[in-house]
Amino acid sequence: MSLPPPAPDRAAVVTGASSGIGLEIARELHRRGHQVVLVARSVDKLEQLAAELGEGAHALPADLGERAARAGLRERVEGLGLTADVLVNNAGYSTKGPIAKSDPDAETTMLEVDVLAVADLCSRFVPGMVERGRGAVLNVASTAAFQPLPGQAGYAAAKAFVLSYTQSLAGELRGSGVSATALCPGPVETGFGARAGFTDDEAKGALPPILWVDAAKVAKAAVDGMARGRLVVIPGAANRAASVLAQVAPRSLLLPVLARSHPGLK
């Protein structure tokens, strides 16, 4: 088993735990007996989730777009008397629209959270896991990692980084007792689209219903994948098929189709 067993002095650190996939992963891990350290910007939502889960759930508010907050996270976890045996890098969001009309500050802040926070927290937590000979890392990418995405160029590129980084990390960890898994969900009903600037109608109109998977089902697939030491987890048969197609489709044919259908370019 690649997912370390729960223990009173061990915990799973889950970023972006205040909503959506991160919240459901925290619930799933707690349901399986793990203590969970809940990390996100929203103090109220974290405290509500910690109260819902009860004993073994700890709220640690932090803005992972700030380097100082990331630098102090491991020490804050240890201050709870806990060792991070599981790291779930779920925090992330997207901007929307063409690069020619983008806000530089918004784009770079997104990359701080979606890219730099993943590498930063892995660099801070993985060495201890390797030293102890046990641990599991789950980095949340997206099916957007398998293709360019006009209208969300920075987001798709960020998720391609997360996928590649996680696969490389898994290769480095082979034989160490520590695993690394990339979760690549397709569309999920969370607050993700609203933060990016999509209406519900835009989000659902751009992607067929067969691709949508419930957040709780995504979380269960993710934790099951960690437990089995899977390298990549893509919830939903339709999303797995679409990911294969996206990788082999000629870009000269794929890009115009994606650009025409993206709400951010209309």
mmCIF file of C-alpha atoms in Angstrom:
data_model
loop_
_atom_site.group_PDB
_atom_site.id
_atom_site.type_symbol
_atom_site.label_atom_id
_atom_site.label_comp_id
_atom_site.label_asym_id
_atom_site.label_seq_id
_atom_site.Cartn_x
_atom_site.Cartn_y
_atom_site.Cartn_z
ATOM 1 C CA MET A 1 0.000 0.000 0.000
ATOM 2 C CA SER A 2 1.391 3.406 -0.972
ATOM 3 C CA LEU A 3 -0.866 5.397 1.352
ATOM 4 C CA PRO A 4 0.706 5.325 4.838
ATOM 5 C CA PRO A 5 -1.577 4.031 7.595
ATOM 6 C CA PRO A 6 -3.121 6.629 9.891
ATOM 7 C CA ALA A 7 -1.609 7.230 13.328
ATOM 8 C CA PRO A 8 -2.187 9.716 16.194
ATOM 9 C CA ASP A 9 0.951 11.683 15.330
ATOM 10 C CA ARG A 10 0.534 11.623 11.536
ATOM 11 C CA ALA A 11 -1.610 13.701 9.205
ATOM 12 C CA ALA A 12 -2.565 14.429 5.638
ATOM 13 C CA VAL A 13 -2.041 18.051 4.603
ATOM 14 C CA VAL A 14 -4.725 19.084 2.110
ATOM 15 C CA THR A 15 -4.457 22.454 0.373
ATOM 16 C CA GLY A 16 -7.461 24.123 -1.197
ATOM 17 C CA ALA A 17 -9.548 22.246 1.371
ATOM 18 C CA SER A 18 -12.294 24.840 1.757
ATOM 19 C CA SER A 19 -14.366 23.727 -1.242
ATOM 20 C CA GLY A 20 -14.739 21.393 -4.197
ATOM 21 C CA ILE A 21 -12.321 18.546 -4.766
ATOM 22 C CA GLY A 22 -10.042 19.522 -1.876
ATOM 23 C CA LEU A 23 -12.919 19.495 0.594
ATOM 24 C CA GLU A 24 -14.054 16.078 -0.619
ATOM 25 C CA ILE A 25 -10.513 14.652 -0.475
ATOM 26 C CA ALA A 26 -10.237 15.874 3.120
ATOM 27 C CA ARG A 27 -13.537 14.170 3.937
ATOM 28 C CA GLU A 28 -12.431 10.950 2.234
ATOM 29 C CA LEU A 29 -9.087 10.814 4.054
ATOM 30 C CA HIS A 30 -10.705 11.594 7.399
ATOM 31 C CA ARG A 31 -13.313 8.901 6.747
ATOM 32 C CA ARG A 32 -10.435 6.438 6.344
ATOM 33 C CA GLY A 33 -8.995 7.373 9.729
ATOM 34 C CA HIS A 34 -6.410 9.991 8.800
ATOM 35 C CA GLN A 35 -5.963 13.208 10.697
ATOM 36 C CA VAL A 36 -6.262 16.063 8.216
ATOM 37 C CA VAL A 37 -4.664 19.494 8.192
ATOM 38 C CA LEU A 38 -6.940 21.769 6.193
ATOM 39 C CA VAL A 39 -5.217 24.595 4.328
ATOM 40 C CA ALA A 40 -6.895 27.407 2.375
ATOM 41 C CA ARG A 41 -7.420 31.162 2.511
ATOM 42 C CA SER A 42 -11.000 31.048 3.817
ATOM 43 C CA VAL A 43 -10.917 30.942 7.618
ATOM 44 C CA ASP A 44 -14.680 30.527 8.032
ATOM 45 C CA LYS A 45 -14.994 27.670 5.551
ATOM 46 C CA LEU A 46 -12.004 25.822 7.031
ATOM 47 C CA GLU A 47 -13.375 26.128 10.542
ATOM 48 C CA GLN A 48 -16.776 24.892 9.362
ATOM 49 C CA LEU A 49 -15.194 21.848 7.741
ATOM 50 C CA ALA A 50 -13.010 21.148 10.794
ATOM 51 C CA ALA A 51 -16.121 21.308 12.988
ATOM 52 C CA GLU A 52 -17.992 18.991 10.621
ATOM 53 C CA LEU A 53 -15.209 16.411 10.604
ATOM 54 C CA GLY A 54 -14.558 16.661 14.329
ATOM 55 C CA GLU A 55 -11.621 15.091 16.110
ATOM 56 C CA GLY A 56 -8.506 14.845 13.976
ATOM 57 C CA ALA A 57 -9.310 17.804 11.713
ATOM 58 C CA HIS A 58 -7.167 20.923 12.013
ATOM 59 C CA ALA A 59 -7.707 24.250 10.225
ATOM 60 C CA LEU A 60 -4.559 26.127 9.157
ATOM 61 C CA PRO A 61 -5.556 29.192 7.112
ATOM 62 C CA ALA A 62 -2.878 30.282 4.622
ATOM 63 C CA ASP A 63 -2.622 32.095 1.310
ATOM 64 C CA LEU A 64 -0.411 29.817 -0.779
ATOM 65 C CA GLY A 65 0.111 32.601 -3.280
ATOM 66 C CA GLU A 66 2.457 34.107 -0.679
ATOM 67 C CA ARG A 67 5.903 32.555 -0.407
ATOM 68 C CA ALA A 68 6.222 33.356 3.288
ATOM 69 C CA ALA A 69 2.998 31.446 3.989
ATOM 70 C CA ARG A 70 4.309 28.406 2.137
ATOM 71 C CA ALA A 71 7.663 28.622 3.888
ATOM 72 C CA GLY A 72 6.054 28.465 7.320
ATOM 73 C CA LEU A 73 3.512 25.722 6.627
ATOM 74 C CA ARG A 74 5.568 22.671 7.624
ATOM 75 C CA GLU A 75 6.546 24.282 10.925
ATOM 76 C CA ARG A 76 2.884 25.075 11.620
ATOM 77 C CA VAL A 77 1.944 21.441 10.980
ATOM 78 C CA GLU A 78 4.719 20.265 13.289
ATOM 79 C CA GLY A 79 3.479 22.769 15.869
ATOM 80 C CA LEU A 80 0.302 20.691 16.057
ATOM 81 C CA GLY A 81 2.438 17.708 17.075
ATOM 82 C CA LEU A 82 1.904 16.106 13.687
ATOM 83 C CA THR A 83 4.094 14.691 10.940
ATOM 84 C CA ALA A 84 2.877 15.125 7.366
ATOM 85 C CA ASP A 85 2.824 11.656 5.834
ATOM 86 C CA VAL A 86 0.459 12.711 3.046
ATOM 87 C CA LEU A 87 0.583 15.905 1.009
ATOM 88 C CA VAL A 88 -2.323 16.853 -1.255
ATOM 89 C CA ASN A 89 -1.504 19.843 -3.460
ATOM 90 C CA ASN A 90 -5.014 20.735 -4.560
ATOM 91 C CA ALA A 91 -5.083 24.538 -4.288
ATOM 92 C CA GLY A 92 -5.455 26.170 -7.678
ATOM 93 C CA TYR A 93 -7.629 28.287 -9.908
ATOM 94 C CA SER A 94 -7.856 29.652 -13.442
ATOM 95 C CA THR A 95 -8.121 32.962 -15.212
ATOM 96 C CA LYS A 96 -10.223 33.323 -18.363
ATOM 97 C CA GLY A 97 -9.783 35.105 -21.668
ATOM 98 C CA PRO A 98 -7.150 35.795 -24.332
ATOM 99 C CA ILE A 99 -3.578 36.582 -23.326
ATOM 100 C CA ALA A 100 -3.779 39.817 -25.344
ATOM 101 C CA LYS A 101 -6.385 41.100 -22.857
ATOM 102 C CA SER A 102 -4.956 39.525 -19.706
ATOM 103 C CA ASP A 103 -4.053 41.179 -16.406
ATOM 104 C CA PRO A 104 -0.340 40.498 -15.721
ATOM 105 C CA ASP A 105 -0.837 40.520 -11.950
ATOM 106 C CA ALA A 106 -3.730 38.059 -12.157
ATOM 107 C CA GLU A 107 -1.752 35.724 -14.433
ATOM 108 C CA THR A 108 1.376 35.680 -12.279
ATOM 109 C CA THR A 109 -0.599 35.258 -9.054
ATOM 110 C CA MET A 110 -2.374 32.270 -10.584
ATOM 111 C CA LEU A 111 0.975 30.720 -11.507
ATOM 112 C CA GLU A 112 2.225 31.267 -7.938
ATOM 113 C CA VAL A 113 -0.605 29.080 -6.658
ATOM 114 C CA ASP A 114 -0.953 26.583 -9.512
ATOM 115 C CA VAL A 115 2.754 25.996 -10.200
ATOM 116 C CA LEU A 116 5.144 27.428 -7.639
ATOM 117 C CA ALA A 117 3.146 26.317 -4.601
ATOM 118 C CA VAL A 118 3.194 22.716 -5.849
ATOM 119 C CA ALA A 119 6.963 22.657 -6.309
ATOM 120 C CA ASP A 120 7.567 24.667 -3.126
ATOM 121 C CA LEU A 121 5.503 22.423 -0.839
ATOM 122 C CA CYS A 122 6.891 19.237 -2.382
ATOM 123 C CA SER A 123 10.401 20.547 -1.733
ATOM 124 C CA ARG A 124 9.481 21.224 1.902
ATOM 125 C CA PHE A 125 7.527 18.061 2.758
ATOM 126 C CA VAL A 126 8.975 15.293 0.567
ATOM 127 C CA PRO A 127 12.477 15.207 2.165
ATOM 128 C CA GLY A 128 10.974 14.226 5.524
ATOM 129 C CA MET A 129 8.859 11.525 3.896
ATOM 130 C CA VAL A 130 11.915 10.048 2.185
ATOM 131 C CA GLU A 131 13.882 10.157 5.431
ATOM 132 C CA ARG A 132 11.087 8.266 7.230
ATOM 133 C CA GLY A 133 10.647 5.823 4.337
ATOM 134 C CA ARG A 134 6.918 6.433 4.014
ATOM 135 C CA GLY A 135 4.621 8.986 2.436
ATOM 136 C CA ALA A 136 2.292 9.845 -0.402
ATOM 137 C CA VAL A 137 1.947 12.954 -2.552
ATOM 138 C CA LEU A 138 -1.129 13.794 -4.600
ATOM 139 C CA ASN A 139 -0.776 16.718 -6.988
ATOM 140 C CA VAL A 140 -3.999 17.852 -8.619
ATOM 141 C CA ALA A 141 -3.589 18.576 -12.320
ATOM 142 C CA SER A 142 -6.445 18.414 -14.847
ATOM 143 C CA THR A 143 -7.398 16.848 -18.158
ATOM 144 C CA ALA A 144 -6.323 20.274 -19.467
ATOM 145 C CA ALA A 145 -2.768 19.053 -18.835
ATOM 146 C CA PHE A 146 -3.009 16.876 -21.956
ATOM 147 C CA GLN A 147 -3.701 19.699 -24.443
ATOM 148 C CA PRO A 148 -3.322 23.441 -25.011
ATOM 149 C CA LEU A 149 -6.398 25.455 -24.096
ATOM 150 C CA PRO A 150 -6.938 28.803 -25.855
ATOM 151 C CA GLY A 151 -8.885 31.023 -23.486
ATOM 152 C CA GLN A 152 -7.186 29.469 -20.451
ATOM 153 C CA ALA A 153 -3.629 29.283 -21.718
ATOM 154 C CA GLY A 154 -1.897 29.866 -18.398
ATOM 155 C CA TYR A 155 -4.076 27.369 -16.554
ATOM 156 C CA ALA A 156 -3.576 24.554 -19.068
ATOM 157 C CA ALA A 157 0.179 25.169 -19.130
ATOM 158 C CA ALA A 158 0.255 25.167 -15.329
ATOM 159 C CA LYS A 159 -1.518 21.827 -15.186
ATOM 160 C CA ALA A 160 0.843 20.398 -17.822
ATOM 161 C CA PHE A 161 3.664 21.399 -15.460
ATOM 162 C CA VAL A 162 1.964 19.677 -12.518
ATOM 163 C CA LEU A 163 1.525 16.458 -14.489
ATOM 164 C CA SER A 164 5.115 16.400 -15.766
ATOM 165 C CA TYR A 165 6.547 17.411 -12.381
ATOM 166 C CA THR A 166 4.605 14.685 -10.584
ATOM 167 C CA GLN A 167 5.669 12.000 -13.027
ATOM 168 C CA SER A 168 9.307 13.059 -12.649
ATOM 169 C CA LEU A 169 8.930 13.092 -8.864
ATOM 170 C CA ALA A 170 7.487 9.572 -8.951
ATOM 171 C CA GLY A 171 10.510 8.406 -10.929
ATOM 172 C CA GLU A 172 12.862 9.913 -8.360
ATOM 173 C CA LEU A 173 10.950 8.353 -5.443
ATOM 174 C CA ARG A 174 10.961 4.819 -6.804
ATOM 175 C CA GLY A 175 12.034 2.421 -4.045
ATOM 176 C CA SER A 176 11.907 5.091 -1.329
ATOM 177 C CA GLY A 177 8.592 4.081 0.227
ATOM 178 C CA VAL A 178 7.063 7.364 -0.957
ATOM 179 C CA SER A 179 4.665 7.639 -3.887
ATOM 180 C CA ALA A 180 3.583 10.497 -6.120
ATOM 181 C CA THR A 181 0.251 10.563 -7.959
ATOM 182 C CA ALA A 182 -1.179 13.110 -10.395
ATOM 183 C CA LEU A 183 -4.940 13.546 -10.321
ATOM 184 C CA CYS A 184 -6.331 14.766 -13.660
ATOM 185 C CA PRO A 185 -10.048 15.438 -13.299
ATOM 186 C CA GLY A 186 -12.251 16.692 -16.067
ATOM 187 C CA PRO A 187 -15.064 19.171 -15.349
ATOM 188 C CA VAL A 188 -16.443 19.053 -11.808
ATOM 189 C CA GLU A 189 -19.222 21.128 -10.252
ATOM 190 C CA THR A 190 -17.306 23.263 -7.737
ATOM 191 C CA GLY A 191 -16.678 26.966 -7.232
ATOM 192 C CA PHE A 192 -13.798 26.730 -9.718
ATOM 193 C CA GLY A 193 -15.693 28.021 -12.739
ATOM 194 C CA ALA A 194 -17.241 30.945 -10.913
ATOM 195 C CA ARG A 195 -13.851 32.144 -9.672
ATOM 196 C CA ALA A 196 -12.505 31.970 -13.235
ATOM 197 C CA GLY A 197 -15.432 34.054 -14.450
ATOM 198 C CA PHE A 198 -17.608 31.367 -16.055
ATOM 199 C CA THR A 199 -21.350 31.278 -15.572
ATOM 200 C CA ASP A 200 -22.916 27.860 -14.966
ATOM 201 C CA ASP A 201 -24.471 27.965 -18.432
ATOM 202 C CA GLU A 202 -21.130 28.773 -20.055
ATOM 203 C CA ALA A 203 -19.322 25.973 -18.230
ATOM 204 C CA LYS A 204 -21.963 23.342 -18.924
ATOM 205 C CA GLY A 205 -22.490 24.498 -22.476
ATOM 206 C CA ALA A 206 -18.808 24.210 -23.352
ATOM 207 C CA LEU A 207 -18.399 20.610 -22.209
ATOM 208 C CA PRO A 208 -20.745 17.641 -22.766
ATOM 209 C CA PRO A 209 -22.529 16.151 -19.730
ATOM 210 C CA ILE A 210 -20.726 12.814 -20.116
ATOM 211 C CA LEU A 211 -17.455 14.451 -19.034
ATOM 212 C CA TRP A 212 -18.766 15.828 -15.722
ATOM 213 C CA VAL A 213 -17.925 13.835 -12.574
ATOM 214 C CA ASP A 214 -19.154 14.521 -9.034
ATOM 215 C CA ALA A 215 -16.509 15.953 -6.685
ATOM 216 C CA ALA A 216 -17.003 13.175 -4.113
ATOM 217 C CA LYS A 217 -16.414 10.527 -6.779
ATOM 218 C CA VAL A 218 -13.288 12.356 -7.943
ATOM 219 C CA ALA A 219 -12.012 12.428 -4.355
ATOM 220 C CA LYS A 220 -12.615 8.716 -3.836
ATOM 221 C CA ALA A 221 -10.829 7.896 -7.095
ATOM 222 C CA ALA A 222 -7.930 10.114 -6.012
ATOM 223 C CA VAL A 223 -7.480 8.503 -2.609
ATOM 224 C CA ASP A 224 -7.931 5.022 -4.074
ATOM 225 C CA GLY A 225 -5.243 5.895 -6.619
ATOM 226 C CA MET A 226 -2.835 7.036 -3.904
ATOM 227 C CA ALA A 227 -3.498 3.839 -1.944
ATOM 228 C CA ARG A 228 -2.631 1.766 -5.006
ATOM 229 C CA GLY A 229 0.437 3.797 -5.927
ATOM 230 C CA ARG A 230 -1.059 4.915 -9.235
ATOM 231 C CA LEU A 231 0.991 7.365 -11.266
ATOM 232 C CA VAL A 232 -1.961 9.156 -12.917
ATOM 233 C CA VAL A 233 -5.653 9.078 -11.993
ATOM 234 C CA ILE A 234 -8.278 10.320 -14.478
ATOM 235 C CA PRO A 235 -11.782 9.908 -13.031
ATOM 236 C CA GLY A 236 -14.446 8.915 -15.552
ATOM 237 C CA ALA A 237 -14.152 6.661 -18.587
ATOM 238 C CA ALA A 238 -15.124 9.488 -20.957
ATOM 239 C CA ASN A 239 -12.396 11.727 -19.567
ATOM 240 C CA ARG A 240 -9.803 8.979 -19.950
ATOM 241 C CA ALA A 241 -10.796 8.494 -23.590
ATOM 242 C CA ALA A 242 -10.826 12.252 -24.242
ATOM 243 C CA SER A 243 -7.366 12.606 -22.700
ATOM 244 C CA VAL A 244 -5.930 10.010 -25.053
ATOM 245 C CA LEU A 245 -7.580 11.700 -28.034
ATOM 246 C CA ALA A 246 -6.283 15.126 -26.969
ATOM 247 C CA GLN A 247 -2.711 13.844 -26.912
ATOM 248 C CA VAL A 248 -2.774 12.365 -30.402
ATOM 249 C CA ALA A 249 -4.955 14.906 -32.216
ATOM 250 C CA PRO A 250 -2.974 17.147 -34.601
ATOM 251 C CA ARG A 251 -2.686 20.605 -33.041
ATOM 252 C CA SER A 252 -3.485 22.237 -36.388
ATOM 253 C CA LEU A 253 -6.930 20.604 -36.180
ATOM 254 C CA LEU A 254 -7.454 20.726 -32.422
ATOM 255 C CA LEU A 255 -6.624 24.382 -31.728
ATOM 256 C CA PRO A 256 -9.278 25.986 -33.970
ATOM 257 C CA VAL A 257 -11.959 23.716 -32.485
ATOM 258 C CA LEU A 258 -10.946 24.572 -28.918
ATOM 259 C CA ALA A 259 -10.743 28.296 -29.650
ATOM 260 C CA ARG A 260 -14.182 28.385 -31.279
ATOM 261 C CA SER A 261 -15.876 26.597 -28.402
ATOM 262 C CA HIS A 262 -14.226 28.382 -25.457
ATOM 263 C CA PRO A 263 -16.517 30.868 -23.643
ATOM 264 C CA GLY A 264 -13.565 33.073 -22.797
ATOM 265 C CA LEU A 265 -12.937 33.831 -26.470
ATOM 266 C CA LYS A 266 -16.507 34.664 -27.472
#
